[in-house]
CSV table of C-alpha atoms in Angstrom, one decimal:
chain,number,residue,atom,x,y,z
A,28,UNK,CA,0.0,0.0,0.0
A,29,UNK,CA,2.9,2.2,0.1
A,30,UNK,CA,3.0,2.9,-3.6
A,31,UNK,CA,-0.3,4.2,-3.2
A,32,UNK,CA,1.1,7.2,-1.0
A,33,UNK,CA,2.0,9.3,-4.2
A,34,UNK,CA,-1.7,9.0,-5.1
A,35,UNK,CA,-3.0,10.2,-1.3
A,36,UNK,CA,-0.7,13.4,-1.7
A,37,UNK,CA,-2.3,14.2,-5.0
A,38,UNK,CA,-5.7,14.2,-3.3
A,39,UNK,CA,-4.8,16.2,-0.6
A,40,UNK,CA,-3.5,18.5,-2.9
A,41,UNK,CA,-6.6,18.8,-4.7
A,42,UNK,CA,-9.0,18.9,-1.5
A,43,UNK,CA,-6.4,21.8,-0.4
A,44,UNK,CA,-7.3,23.6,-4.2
A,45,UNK,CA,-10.9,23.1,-4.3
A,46,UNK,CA,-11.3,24.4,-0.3
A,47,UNK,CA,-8.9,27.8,-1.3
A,48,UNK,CA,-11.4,27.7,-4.5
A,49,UNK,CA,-14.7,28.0,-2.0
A,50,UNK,CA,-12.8,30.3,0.4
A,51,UNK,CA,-12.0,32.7,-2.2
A,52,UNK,CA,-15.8,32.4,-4.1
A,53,UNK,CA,-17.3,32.9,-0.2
A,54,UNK,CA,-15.0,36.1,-0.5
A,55,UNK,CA,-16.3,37.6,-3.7
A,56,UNK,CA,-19.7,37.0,-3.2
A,57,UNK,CA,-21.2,35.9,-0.3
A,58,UNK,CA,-18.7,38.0,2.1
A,59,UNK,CA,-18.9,40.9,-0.2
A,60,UNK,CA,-22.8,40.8,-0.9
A,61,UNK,CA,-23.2,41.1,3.4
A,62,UNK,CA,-21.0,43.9,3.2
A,63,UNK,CA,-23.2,45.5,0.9
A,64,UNK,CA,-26.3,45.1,2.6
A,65,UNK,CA,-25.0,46.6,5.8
A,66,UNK,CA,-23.7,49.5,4.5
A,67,UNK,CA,-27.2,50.4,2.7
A,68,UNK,CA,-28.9,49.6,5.9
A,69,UNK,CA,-26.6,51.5,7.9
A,70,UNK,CA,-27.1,54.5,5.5
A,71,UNK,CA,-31.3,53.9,5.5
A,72,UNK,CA,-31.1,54.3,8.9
A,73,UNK,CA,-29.3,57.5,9.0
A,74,UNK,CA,-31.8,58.8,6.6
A,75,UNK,CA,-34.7,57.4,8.0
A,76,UNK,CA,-36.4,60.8,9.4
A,77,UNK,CA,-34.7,63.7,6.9
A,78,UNK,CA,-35.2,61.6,3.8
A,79,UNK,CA,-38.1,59.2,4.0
A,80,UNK,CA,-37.9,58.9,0.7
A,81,UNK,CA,-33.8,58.2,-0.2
A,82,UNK,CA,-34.4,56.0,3.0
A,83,UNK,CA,-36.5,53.4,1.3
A,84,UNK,CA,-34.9,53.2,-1.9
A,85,UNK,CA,-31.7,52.4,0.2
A,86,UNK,CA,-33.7,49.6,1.5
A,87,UNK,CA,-35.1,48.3,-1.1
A,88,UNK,CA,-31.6,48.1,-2.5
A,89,UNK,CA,-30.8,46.2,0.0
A,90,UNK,CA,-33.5,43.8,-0.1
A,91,UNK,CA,-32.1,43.4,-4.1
A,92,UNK,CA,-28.8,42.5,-3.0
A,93,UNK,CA,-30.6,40.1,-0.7
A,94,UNK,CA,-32.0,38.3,-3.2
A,95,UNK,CA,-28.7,38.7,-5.5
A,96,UNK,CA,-26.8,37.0,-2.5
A,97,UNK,CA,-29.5,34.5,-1.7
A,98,UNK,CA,-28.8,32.8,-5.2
A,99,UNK,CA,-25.4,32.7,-4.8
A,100,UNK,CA,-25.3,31.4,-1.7
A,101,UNK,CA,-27.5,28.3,-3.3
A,102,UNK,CA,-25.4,28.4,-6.2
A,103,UNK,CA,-22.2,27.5,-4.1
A,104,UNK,CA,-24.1,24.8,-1.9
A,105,UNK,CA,-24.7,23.1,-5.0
A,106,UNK,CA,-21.1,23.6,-6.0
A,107,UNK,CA,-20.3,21.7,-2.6
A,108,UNK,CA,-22.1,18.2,-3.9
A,109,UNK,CA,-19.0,16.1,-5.0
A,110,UNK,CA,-18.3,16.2,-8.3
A,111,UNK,CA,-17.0,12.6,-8.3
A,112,UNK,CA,-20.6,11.6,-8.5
A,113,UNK,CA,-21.3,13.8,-11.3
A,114,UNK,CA,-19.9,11.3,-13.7
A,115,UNK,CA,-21.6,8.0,-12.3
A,116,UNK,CA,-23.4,6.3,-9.5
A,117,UNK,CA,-22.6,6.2,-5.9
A,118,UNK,CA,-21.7,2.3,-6.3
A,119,UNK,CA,-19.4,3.1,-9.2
A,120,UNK,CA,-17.6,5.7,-7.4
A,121,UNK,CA,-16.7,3.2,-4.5
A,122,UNK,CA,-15.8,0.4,-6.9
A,123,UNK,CA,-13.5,2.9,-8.4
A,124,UNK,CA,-12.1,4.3,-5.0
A,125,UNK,CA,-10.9,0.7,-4.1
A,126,UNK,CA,-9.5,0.0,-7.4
A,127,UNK,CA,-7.3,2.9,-6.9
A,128,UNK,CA,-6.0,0.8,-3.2
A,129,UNK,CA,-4.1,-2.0,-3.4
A,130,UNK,CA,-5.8,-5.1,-1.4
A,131,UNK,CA,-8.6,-2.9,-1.1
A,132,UNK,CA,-11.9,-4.6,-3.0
A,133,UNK,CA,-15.9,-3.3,-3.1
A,134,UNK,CA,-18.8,-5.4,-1.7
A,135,UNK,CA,-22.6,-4.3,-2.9
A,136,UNK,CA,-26.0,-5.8,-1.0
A,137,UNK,CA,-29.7,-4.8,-1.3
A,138,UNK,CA,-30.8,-2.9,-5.2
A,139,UNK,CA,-29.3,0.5,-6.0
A,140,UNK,CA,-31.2,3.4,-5.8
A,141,UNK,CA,-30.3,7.1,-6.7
A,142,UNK,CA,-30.7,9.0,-3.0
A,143,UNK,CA,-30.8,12.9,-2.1
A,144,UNK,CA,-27.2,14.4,-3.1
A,145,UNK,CA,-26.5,15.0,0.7
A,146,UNK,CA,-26.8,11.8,1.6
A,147,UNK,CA,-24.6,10.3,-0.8
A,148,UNK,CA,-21.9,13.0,-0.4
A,149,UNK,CA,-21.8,11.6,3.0
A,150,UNK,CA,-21.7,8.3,2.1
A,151,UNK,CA,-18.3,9.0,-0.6
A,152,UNK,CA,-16.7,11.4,1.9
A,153,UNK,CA,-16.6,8.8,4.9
A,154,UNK,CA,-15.6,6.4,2.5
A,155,UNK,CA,-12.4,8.6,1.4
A,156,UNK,CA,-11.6,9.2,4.9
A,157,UNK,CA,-11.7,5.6,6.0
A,158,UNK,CA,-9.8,4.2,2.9
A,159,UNK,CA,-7.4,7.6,3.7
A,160,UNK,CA,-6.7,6.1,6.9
A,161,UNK,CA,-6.0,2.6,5.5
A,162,UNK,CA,-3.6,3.8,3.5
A,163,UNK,CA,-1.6,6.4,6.0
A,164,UNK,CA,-2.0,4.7,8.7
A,165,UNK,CA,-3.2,1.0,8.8
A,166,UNK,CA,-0.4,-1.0,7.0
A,167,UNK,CA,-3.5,-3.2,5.5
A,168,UNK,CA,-3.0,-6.3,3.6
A,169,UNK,CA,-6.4,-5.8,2.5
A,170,UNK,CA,-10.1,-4.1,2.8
A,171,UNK,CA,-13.6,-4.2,2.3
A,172,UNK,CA,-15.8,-1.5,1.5
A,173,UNK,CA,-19.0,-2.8,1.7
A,174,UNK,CA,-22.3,-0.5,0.4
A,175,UNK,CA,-25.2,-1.6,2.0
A,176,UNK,CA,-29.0,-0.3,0.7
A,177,UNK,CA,-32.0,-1.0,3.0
A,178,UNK,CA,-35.2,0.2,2.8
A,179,UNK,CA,-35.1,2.8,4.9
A,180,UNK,CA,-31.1,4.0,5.5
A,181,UNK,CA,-28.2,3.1,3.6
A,182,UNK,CA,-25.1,2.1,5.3
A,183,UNK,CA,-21.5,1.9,4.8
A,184,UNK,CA,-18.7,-0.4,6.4
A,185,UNK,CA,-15.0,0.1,5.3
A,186,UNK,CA,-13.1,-3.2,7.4
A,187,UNK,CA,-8.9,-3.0,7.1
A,188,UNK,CA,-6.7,-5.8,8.9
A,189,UNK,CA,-4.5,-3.1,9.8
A,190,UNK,CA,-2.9,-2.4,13.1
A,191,UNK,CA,-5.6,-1.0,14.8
A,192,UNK,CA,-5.7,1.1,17.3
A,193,UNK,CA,-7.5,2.4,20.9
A,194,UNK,CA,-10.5,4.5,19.5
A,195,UNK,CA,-10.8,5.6,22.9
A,196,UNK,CA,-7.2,7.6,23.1
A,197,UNK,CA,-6.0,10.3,20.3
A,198,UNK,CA,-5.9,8.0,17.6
A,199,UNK,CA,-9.3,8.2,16.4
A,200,UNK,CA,-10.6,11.4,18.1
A,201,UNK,CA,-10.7,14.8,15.6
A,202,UNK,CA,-11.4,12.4,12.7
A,203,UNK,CA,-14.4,10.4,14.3
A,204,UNK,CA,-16.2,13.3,15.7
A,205,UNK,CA,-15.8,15.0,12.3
A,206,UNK,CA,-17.4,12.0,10.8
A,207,UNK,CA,-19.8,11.8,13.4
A,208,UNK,CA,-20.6,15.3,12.8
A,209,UNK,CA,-20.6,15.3,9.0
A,210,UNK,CA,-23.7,12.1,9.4
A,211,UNK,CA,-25.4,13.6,12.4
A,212,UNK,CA,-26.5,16.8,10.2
A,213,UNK,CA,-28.7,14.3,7.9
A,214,UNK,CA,-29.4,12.5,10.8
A,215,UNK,CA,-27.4,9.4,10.4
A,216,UNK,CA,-24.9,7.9,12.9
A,217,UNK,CA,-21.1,6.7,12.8
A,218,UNK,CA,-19.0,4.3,14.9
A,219,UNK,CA,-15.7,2.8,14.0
A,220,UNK,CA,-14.7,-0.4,16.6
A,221,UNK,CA,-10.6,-1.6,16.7
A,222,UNK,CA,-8.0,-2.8,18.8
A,223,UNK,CA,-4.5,-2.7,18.9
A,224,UNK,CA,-3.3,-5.5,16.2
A,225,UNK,CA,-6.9,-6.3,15.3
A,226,UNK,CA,-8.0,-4.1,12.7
A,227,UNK,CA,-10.4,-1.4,12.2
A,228,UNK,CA,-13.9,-1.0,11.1
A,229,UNK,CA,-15.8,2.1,9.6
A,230,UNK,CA,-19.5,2.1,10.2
A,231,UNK,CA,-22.0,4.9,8.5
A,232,UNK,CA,-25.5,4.7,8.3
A,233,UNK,CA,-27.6,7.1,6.9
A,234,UNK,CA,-31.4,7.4,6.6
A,235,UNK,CA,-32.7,7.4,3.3
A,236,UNK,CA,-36.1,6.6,2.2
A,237,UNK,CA,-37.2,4.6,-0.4
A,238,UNK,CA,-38.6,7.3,-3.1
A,239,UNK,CA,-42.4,7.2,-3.6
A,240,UNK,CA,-44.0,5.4,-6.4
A,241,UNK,CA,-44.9,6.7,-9.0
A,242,UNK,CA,-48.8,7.9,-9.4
A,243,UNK,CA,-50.3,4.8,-11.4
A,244,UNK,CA,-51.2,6.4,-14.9
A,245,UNK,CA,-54.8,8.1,-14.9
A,246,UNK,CA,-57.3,5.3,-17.1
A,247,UNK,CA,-58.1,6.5,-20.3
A,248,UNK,CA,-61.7,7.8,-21.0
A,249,UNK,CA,-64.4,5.9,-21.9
A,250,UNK,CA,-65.2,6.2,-25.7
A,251,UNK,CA,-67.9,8.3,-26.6
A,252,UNK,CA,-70.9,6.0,-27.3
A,253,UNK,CA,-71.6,5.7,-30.7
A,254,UNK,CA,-74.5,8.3,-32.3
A,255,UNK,CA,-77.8,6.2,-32.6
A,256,UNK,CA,-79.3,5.3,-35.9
A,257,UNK,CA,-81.5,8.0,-37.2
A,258,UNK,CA,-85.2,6.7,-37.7
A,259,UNK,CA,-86.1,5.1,-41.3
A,260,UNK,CA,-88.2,7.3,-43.3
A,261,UNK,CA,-92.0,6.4,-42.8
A,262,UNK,CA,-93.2,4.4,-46.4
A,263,UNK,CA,-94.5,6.9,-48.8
A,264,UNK,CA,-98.6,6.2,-49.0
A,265,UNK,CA,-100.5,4.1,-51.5
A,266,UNK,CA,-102.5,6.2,-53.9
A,267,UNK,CA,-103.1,3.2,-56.2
């Protein structure tokens, strides 16, 4: 697994890019667009009893750069969904990740479903830390990363023989409480069980509904019933 290390640098390197990328685009728009509002409040206010007037156009610009700020504050949040699974399914992802770890192989139970963005950012991001871990850390021979989907929740288990560790002292702290944090927005729970020498285990499970079925198709309309017959003609009389 040490060949891999090269590999784990690179991602680093890119988590350390696209984090200076949101930092910056937080700067420029969000940051700045708060700035902006303040200041015309700030100035309403000053004007609110010598110009009534100037006052509430200063408001209602500020109540435009709201709105301006609103969208790209929804615009980055949708920039935060990993772009990993832009380009395939949450299962191809994973079977991709372990390719990319030697000794490291992909498990799939219960039927594939597509589930809300969050949750499967979740899922991928606990995955990467975990198999992170193996890699820095674990001195692995091999590991599992099994994707489980229930009806309910999906869950994810990342096994390593590695060397293990105490996950009550400093081993395991900062990065399971971030995990734990990171799943307990959305409502889901983590837990990761080792000992010294006996390998480690990565648990995740998320709720995630089943999506609804889809409304049954309206039945099509009766056909109009046919027009009746119009009458015979009477029989003309007999003037014989």
């Amino acid at each position: 697994m040490a060949g891999a290390r090269g590999q784990g640098e690179t991602v680093a390197a890119g988590v350390l890019r696209e984090r200076n990328r949101l930092a910056a685009e937080l700067h420029d728009t969000v940051a700045q667009g708060l700035t902006s509002m303040h200041l015309l409040l700030d100035a309403a206010d000053r004007e609110w009893t010598r110009e009534p007037g100037q006052a509430r156009q200063l408001v209602r610009q500020a109540a435009a750069a709201a709105r301006e700020n609103l969208a790209e504050a929804r615009r980055l949040i949708h920039d935060l969904a990993p772009a990993e699974l832009d380009g395939g399914s949450l299962p191809e992802v994973l079977r991709g990740l372990c390719a990319g770890l030697e000794g490291a192989r992909f498990r799939l139970e219960g039927e594939p479903r597509r589930l809300e963005w969050r949750v499967e950012g979740a899922v991928l991001r606990a995955a990467q830390g975990a198999l992170a871990n193996v890699r820095r850390h674990a001195r692995a021979s091999a590991a599992v990363v099994t994707l489980t989907y229930q009806p309910y929740a999906v869950a994810l288990d990342v096994w390593d023989d590695g060397v293990g560790f105490d996950p009550s002292g400093s081993g395991g702290g900062d990065g399971l409480r971030l995990l734990r944090r990171r799943v307990g927005y959305l409502g889901g729970t983590a837990a990761v069980e080792s000992t010294p020498g006996g390998g480690t285990v990565v648990s995740v499970c998320l709720p995630a509904p089943a999506p609804a079925p889809a409304p049954a198709p309206a039945p099509a309309p009766a056909p109009a019933p046919a027009p009746a017959p119009a009458p015979a003609p009477a029989p003309a009389p007999d003037r014989a």
